[in-house]
Coordinates of C-alpha atoms in Angstrom, one line a residue:
X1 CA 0.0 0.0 0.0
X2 CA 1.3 3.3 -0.8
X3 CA 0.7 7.0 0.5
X4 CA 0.9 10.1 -0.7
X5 CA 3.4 12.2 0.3
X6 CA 2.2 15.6 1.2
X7 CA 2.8 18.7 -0.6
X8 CA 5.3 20.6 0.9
X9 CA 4.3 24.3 1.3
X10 CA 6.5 26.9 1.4
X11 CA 6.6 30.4 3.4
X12 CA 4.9 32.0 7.0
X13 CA 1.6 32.3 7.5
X14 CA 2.6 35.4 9.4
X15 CA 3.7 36.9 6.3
X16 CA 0.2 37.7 5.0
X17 CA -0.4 40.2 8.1
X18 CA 2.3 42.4 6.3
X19 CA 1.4 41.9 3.2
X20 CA -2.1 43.1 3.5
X21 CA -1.1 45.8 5.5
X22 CA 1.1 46.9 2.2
X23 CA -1.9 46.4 0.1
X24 CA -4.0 48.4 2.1
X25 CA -1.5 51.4 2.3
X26 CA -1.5 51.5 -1.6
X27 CA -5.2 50.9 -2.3
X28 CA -6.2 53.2 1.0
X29 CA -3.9 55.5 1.4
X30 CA -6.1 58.3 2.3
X31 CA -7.8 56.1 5.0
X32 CA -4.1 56.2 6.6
X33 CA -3.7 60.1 5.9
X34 CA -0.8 58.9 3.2
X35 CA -2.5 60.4 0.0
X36 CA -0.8 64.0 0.8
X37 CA 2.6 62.4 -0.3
X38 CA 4.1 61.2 -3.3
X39 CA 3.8 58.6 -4.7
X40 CA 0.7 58.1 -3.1
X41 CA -1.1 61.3 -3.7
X42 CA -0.6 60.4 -7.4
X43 CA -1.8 56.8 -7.0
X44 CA -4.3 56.8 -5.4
X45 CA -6.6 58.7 -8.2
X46 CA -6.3 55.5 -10.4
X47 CA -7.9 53.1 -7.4
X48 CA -11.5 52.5 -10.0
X49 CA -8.5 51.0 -12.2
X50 CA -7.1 48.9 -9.5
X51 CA -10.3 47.0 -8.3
X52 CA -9.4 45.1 -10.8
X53 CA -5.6 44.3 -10.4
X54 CA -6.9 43.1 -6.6
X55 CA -9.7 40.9 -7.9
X56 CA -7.3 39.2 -9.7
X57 CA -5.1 39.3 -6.9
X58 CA -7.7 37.5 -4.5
X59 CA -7.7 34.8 -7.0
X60 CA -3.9 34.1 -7.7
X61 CA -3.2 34.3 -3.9
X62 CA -6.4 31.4 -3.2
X63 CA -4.2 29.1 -6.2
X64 CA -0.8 30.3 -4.5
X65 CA -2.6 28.5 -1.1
X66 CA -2.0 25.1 -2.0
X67 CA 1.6 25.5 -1.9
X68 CA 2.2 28.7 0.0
X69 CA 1.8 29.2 4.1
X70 CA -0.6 31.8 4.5
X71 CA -1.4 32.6 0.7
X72 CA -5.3 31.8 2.0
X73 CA -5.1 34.2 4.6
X74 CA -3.9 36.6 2.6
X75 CA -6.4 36.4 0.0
X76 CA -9.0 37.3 2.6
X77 CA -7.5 40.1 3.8
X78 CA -7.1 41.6 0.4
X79 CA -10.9 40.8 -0.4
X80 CA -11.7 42.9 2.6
X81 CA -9.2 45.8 0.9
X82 CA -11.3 44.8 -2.4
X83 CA -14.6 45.3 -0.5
X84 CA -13.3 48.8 1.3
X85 CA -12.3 50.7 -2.1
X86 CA -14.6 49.1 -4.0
X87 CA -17.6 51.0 -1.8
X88 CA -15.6 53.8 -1.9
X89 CA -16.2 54.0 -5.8
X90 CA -19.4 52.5 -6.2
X91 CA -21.2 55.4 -5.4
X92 CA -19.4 57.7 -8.5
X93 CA -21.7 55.2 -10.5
X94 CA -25.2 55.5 -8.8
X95 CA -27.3 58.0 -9.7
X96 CA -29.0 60.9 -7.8
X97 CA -32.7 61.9 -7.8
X98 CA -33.7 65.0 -9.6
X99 CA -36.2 67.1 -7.1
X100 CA -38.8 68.8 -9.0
X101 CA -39.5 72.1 -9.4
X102 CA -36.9 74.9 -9.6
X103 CA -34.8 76.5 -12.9
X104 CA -32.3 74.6 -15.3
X105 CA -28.4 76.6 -15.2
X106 CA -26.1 74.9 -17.6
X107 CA -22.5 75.2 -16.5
X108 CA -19.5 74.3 -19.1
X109 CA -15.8 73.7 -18.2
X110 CA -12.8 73.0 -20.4
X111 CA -9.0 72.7 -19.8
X112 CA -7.5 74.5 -23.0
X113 CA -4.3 73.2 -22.7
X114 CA -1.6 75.9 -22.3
X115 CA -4.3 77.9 -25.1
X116 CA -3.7 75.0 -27.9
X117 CA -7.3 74.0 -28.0
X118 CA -9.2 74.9 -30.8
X119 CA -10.7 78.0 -30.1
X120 CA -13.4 77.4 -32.9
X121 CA -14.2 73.9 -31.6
X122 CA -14.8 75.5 -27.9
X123 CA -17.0 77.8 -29.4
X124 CA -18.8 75.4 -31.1
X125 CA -19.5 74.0 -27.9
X126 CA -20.6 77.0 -26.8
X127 CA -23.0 77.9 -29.9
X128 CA -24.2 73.9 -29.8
X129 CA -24.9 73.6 -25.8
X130 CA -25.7 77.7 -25.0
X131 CA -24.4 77.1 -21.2
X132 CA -25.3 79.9 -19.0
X133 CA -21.8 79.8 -17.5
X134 CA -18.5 78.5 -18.7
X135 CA -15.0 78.4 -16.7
X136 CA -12.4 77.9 -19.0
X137 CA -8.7 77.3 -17.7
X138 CA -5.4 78.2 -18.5
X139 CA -7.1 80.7 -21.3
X140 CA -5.1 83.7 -20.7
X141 CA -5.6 87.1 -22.5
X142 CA -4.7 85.9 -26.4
X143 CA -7.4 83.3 -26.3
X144 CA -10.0 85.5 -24.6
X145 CA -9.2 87.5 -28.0
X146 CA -9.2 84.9 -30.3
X147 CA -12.4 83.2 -28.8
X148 CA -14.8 86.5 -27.8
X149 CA -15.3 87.5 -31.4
X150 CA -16.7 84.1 -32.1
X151 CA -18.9 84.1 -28.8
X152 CA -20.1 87.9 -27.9
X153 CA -22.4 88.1 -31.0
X154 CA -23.7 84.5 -29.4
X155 CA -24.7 86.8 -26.6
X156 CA -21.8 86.2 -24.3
X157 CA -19.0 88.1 -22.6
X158 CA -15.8 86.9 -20.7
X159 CA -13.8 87.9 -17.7
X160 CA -10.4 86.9 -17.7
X161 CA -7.9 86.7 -14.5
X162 CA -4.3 86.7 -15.1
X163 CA -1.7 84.9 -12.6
X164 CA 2.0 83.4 -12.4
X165 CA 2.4 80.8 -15.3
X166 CA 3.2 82.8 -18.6
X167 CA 0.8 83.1 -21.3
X168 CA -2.7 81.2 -21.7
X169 CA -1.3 78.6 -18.9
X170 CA -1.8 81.2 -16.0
X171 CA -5.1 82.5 -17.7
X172 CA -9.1 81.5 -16.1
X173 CA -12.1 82.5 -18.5
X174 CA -15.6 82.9 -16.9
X175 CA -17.9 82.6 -20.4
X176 CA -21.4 84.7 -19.3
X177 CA -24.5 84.5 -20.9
X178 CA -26.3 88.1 -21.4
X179 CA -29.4 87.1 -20.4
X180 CA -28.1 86.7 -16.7
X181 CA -27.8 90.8 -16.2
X182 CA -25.8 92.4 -14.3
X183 CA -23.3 89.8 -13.2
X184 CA -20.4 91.5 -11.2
X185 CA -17.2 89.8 -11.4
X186 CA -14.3 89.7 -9.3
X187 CA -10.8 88.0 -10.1
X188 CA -8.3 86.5 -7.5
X189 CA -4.4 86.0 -8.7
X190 CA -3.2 85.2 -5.0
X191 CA -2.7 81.5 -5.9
X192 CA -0.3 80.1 -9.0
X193 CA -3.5 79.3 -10.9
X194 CA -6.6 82.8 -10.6
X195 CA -9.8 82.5 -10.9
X196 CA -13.1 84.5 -11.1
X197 CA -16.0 84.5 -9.0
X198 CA -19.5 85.8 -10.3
X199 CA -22.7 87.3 -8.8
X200 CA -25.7 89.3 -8.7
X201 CA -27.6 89.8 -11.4
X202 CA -29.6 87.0 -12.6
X203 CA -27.7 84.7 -10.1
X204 CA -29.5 86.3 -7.6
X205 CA -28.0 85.0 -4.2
X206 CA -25.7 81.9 -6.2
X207 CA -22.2 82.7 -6.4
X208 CA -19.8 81.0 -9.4
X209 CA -16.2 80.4 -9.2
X210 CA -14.4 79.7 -12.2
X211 CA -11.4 77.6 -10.7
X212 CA -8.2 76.1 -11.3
X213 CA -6.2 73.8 -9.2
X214 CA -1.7 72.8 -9.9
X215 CA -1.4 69.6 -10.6
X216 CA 0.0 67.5 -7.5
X217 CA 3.3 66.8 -9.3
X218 CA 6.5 66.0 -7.2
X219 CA 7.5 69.0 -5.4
X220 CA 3.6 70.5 -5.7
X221 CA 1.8 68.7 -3.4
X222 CA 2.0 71.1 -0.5
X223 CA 0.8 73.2 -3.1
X224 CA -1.8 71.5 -4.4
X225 CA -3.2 70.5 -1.0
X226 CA -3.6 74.3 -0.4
X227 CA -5.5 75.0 -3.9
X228 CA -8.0 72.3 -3.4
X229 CA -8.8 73.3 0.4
X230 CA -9.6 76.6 -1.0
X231 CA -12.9 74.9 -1.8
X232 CA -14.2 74.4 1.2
X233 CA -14.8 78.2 1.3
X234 CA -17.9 77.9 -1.2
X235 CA -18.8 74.3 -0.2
X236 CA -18.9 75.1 3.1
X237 CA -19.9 78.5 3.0
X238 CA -23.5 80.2 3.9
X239 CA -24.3 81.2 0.4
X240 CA -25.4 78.8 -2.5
X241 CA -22.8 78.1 -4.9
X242 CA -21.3 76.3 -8.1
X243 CA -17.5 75.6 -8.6
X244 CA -16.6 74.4 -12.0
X245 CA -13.6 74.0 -13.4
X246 CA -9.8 71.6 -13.4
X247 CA -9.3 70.3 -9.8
X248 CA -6.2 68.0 -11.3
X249 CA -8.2 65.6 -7.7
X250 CA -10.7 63.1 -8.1
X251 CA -12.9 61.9 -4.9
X252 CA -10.1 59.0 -4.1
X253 CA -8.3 62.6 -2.7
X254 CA -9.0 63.0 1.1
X255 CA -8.4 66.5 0.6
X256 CA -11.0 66.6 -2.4
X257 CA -13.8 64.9 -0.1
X258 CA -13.1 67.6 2.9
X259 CA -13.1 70.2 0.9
X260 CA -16.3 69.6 -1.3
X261 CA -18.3 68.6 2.1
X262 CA -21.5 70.3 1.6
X263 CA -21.5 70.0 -2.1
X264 CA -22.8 67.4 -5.1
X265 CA -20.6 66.4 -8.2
X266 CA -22.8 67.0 -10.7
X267 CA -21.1 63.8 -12.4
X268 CA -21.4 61.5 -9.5
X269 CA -25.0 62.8 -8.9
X270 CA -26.0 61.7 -12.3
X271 CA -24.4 58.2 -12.2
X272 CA -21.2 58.9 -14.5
X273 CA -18.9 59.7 -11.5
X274 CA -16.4 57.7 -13.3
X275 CA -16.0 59.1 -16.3
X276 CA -12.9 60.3 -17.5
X277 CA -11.9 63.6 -18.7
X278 CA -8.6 63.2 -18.3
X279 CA -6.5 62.2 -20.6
X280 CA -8.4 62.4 -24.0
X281 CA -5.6 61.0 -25.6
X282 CA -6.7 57.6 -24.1
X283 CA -10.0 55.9 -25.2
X284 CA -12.8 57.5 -23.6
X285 CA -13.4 54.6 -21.0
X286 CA -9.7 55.2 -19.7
X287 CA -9.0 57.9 -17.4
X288 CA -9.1 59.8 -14.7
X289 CA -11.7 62.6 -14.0
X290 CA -10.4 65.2 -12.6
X291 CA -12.3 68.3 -14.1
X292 CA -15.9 68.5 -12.3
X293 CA -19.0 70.8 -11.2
X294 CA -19.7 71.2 -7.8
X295 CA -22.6 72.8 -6.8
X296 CA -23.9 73.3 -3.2
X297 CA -26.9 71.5 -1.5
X298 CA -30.0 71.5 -2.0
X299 CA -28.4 71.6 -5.4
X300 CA -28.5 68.9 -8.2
X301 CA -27.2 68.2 -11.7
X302 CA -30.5 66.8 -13.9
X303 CA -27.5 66.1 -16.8
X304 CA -23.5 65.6 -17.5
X305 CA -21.8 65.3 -20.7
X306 CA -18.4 64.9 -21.7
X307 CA -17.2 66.2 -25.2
X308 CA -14.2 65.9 -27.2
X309 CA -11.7 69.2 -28.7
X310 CA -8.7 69.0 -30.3
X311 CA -5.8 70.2 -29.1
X312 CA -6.5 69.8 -25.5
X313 CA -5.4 66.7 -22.9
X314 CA -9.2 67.3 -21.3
X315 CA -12.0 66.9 -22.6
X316 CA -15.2 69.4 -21.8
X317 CA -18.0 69.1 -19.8
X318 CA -21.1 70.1 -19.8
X319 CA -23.5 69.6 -16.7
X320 CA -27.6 70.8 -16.3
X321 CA -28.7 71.8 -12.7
X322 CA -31.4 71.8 -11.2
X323 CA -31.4 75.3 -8.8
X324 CA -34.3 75.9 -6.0
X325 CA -36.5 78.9 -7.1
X326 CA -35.4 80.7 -4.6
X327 CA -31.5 81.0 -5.5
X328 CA -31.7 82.3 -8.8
X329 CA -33.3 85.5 -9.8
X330 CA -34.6 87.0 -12.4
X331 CA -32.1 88.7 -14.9
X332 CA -33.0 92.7 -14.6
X333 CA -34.4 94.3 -17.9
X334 CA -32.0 96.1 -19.3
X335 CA -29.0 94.5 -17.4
X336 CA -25.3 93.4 -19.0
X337 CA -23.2 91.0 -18.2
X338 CA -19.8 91.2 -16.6
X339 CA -16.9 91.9 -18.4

């Protein structure tokens, strides 16, 4: 009679403890407080992308237990890592209701690339989707000239902040539809990137903020932290607002979620949360998004669209809200827009 000999299995079971724990720290970092650092900061924005590489992880480490000490163990704790990030997606993908009643505001936002989007293309966009609002980014002073021609006899007129990057890159656009009166304007150049805040007139007691976020590249995260926590300000703040524009953060960000507290993604709100806008060289499924509309509570985006112009890494967006009747006012007869 014979007898199997046993498979000899190799390794600690008290190696999976660690190697969770590393897991966890690259797939959570921001449940640690480690998404303020590189390489983590930068990671952590691609975790829809890595539900994946762990799925397949759980299953490679449950064949790896036949032969491997604590490969079994391991594989549960990395489901439970699975099961963490994955809820902190799922919700970019579910859909808001839409309250009724109130007024429709359509808010645009593009990324023109340093000025090397096609200006006719954006106002295309403009002519095709006639938003009420429009922030466009790094669009300095020689695309506010090349692009107003095209868009003021649309019944538009832009404001244009100025701040440290030379040229178009260190240039915010607010876009303005006529028919919201009197808007005043103000522009803020205190930070690397401006940007322009609107009100009055027809916005009655809403407040816009055409904004742009640095990029948290290595060296700029301190930075960057500080741009995005400017947020809070209109999120948190007592007056009704909408903050549209490139955040360069996407709601895997700590920082991101703090500061928007108190307002909606007008994305996320309508199911789409995952879409990419960034980069449009990749297919449109691939991505981060990292340009968005935020808009305060009670607040709610009835639409989002994503739209494709050439010469820019982003593509635009284009969101529908749905604002109380007792935020926006009627435009004043008479009234113009800011300029």
């Amino acid at each position: 009679m014979t007898h199997e000999r046993p498979h000899r299995r190799l390794g600690s079971r008290w190696l999976a403890l660690p190697f969770v724990a590393a897991v966890a720290v690259l797939a959570l970092p921001d449940l640690f407080g480690l998404d303020v650092a590189t390489p983590l900061a930068q990671l952590v924005s691609f975790r829809p992308y890595l539900l994946a590489g762990l799925a397949a992880l759980v299953a490679v480490l449950l064949v790896l237990g036949r032969w491997v000490r604590g490969a079994v163990a391991a594989a549960c704790g990395v489901a439970v890592v699975l099961l963490a990030a994955g809820l902190m997606v799922a919700p970019r993908a579910v859909a808001t209701p839409v309250p009724a009643g109130g007024r429709t505001l359509s808010v645009a936002t593009f990324n023109t690339y340093g000025g090397e989007a096609d200006v006719a293309e954006v106002a295309a966009l403009i002519r095709d989707e006639r938003p009420d609002l429009v922030s466009l980014v790094e669009a300095g002073a020689r695309y506010r000239a090349e692009l107003a021609p095209l868009v003021e006899p649309l019944g538009y007129h832009l404001v244009t902040a100025i701040g440290e990057p030379d040229g178009d890159l260190g240039g915010v656009t607010a876009v303005v539809a006529e028919h919201l009166g009197d808007v005043r304007a103000r522009t803020h150049v205190a930070t690397p990137f401006p940007r322009v805040e609107l009100e009055g007139g027809g916005l009655g007691a809403l407040r816009f903020v055409a904004f742009h976020s640095i990029a948290p590249r290595r060296g700029d995260v301190p930075q960057w932290r500080s741009d995005v926590g400017l947020v809070a300000q209109w999120c948190a703040g007592a007056r009704p607002a909408i903050v549209a524009g490139d955040f360069n953060a996407t709601f895997d960000h700590s920082v991101f979620r703090q500061a928007t507290a108190g307002c909606g993604d007008a994305a996320a709100q309508r199911g789409t949360g995952l879409t990419p806008t960034w980069p449009a060289w990749l297919p449109p499924w691939l991505g981060l998004q990292i340009d968005h509309v935020l808009a305060t509570e009670p607040i709610v985006a009835e639409g989002f669209a994503v739209r494709e112009i050439s010469g820019s890494d982003h593509r635009a967006v284009i969101a529908r809200l749905r604002i109380p009747d007792d935020v926006l006012a009627p435009a004043p007869a008479g009234g113009s827009a800011a300029r």
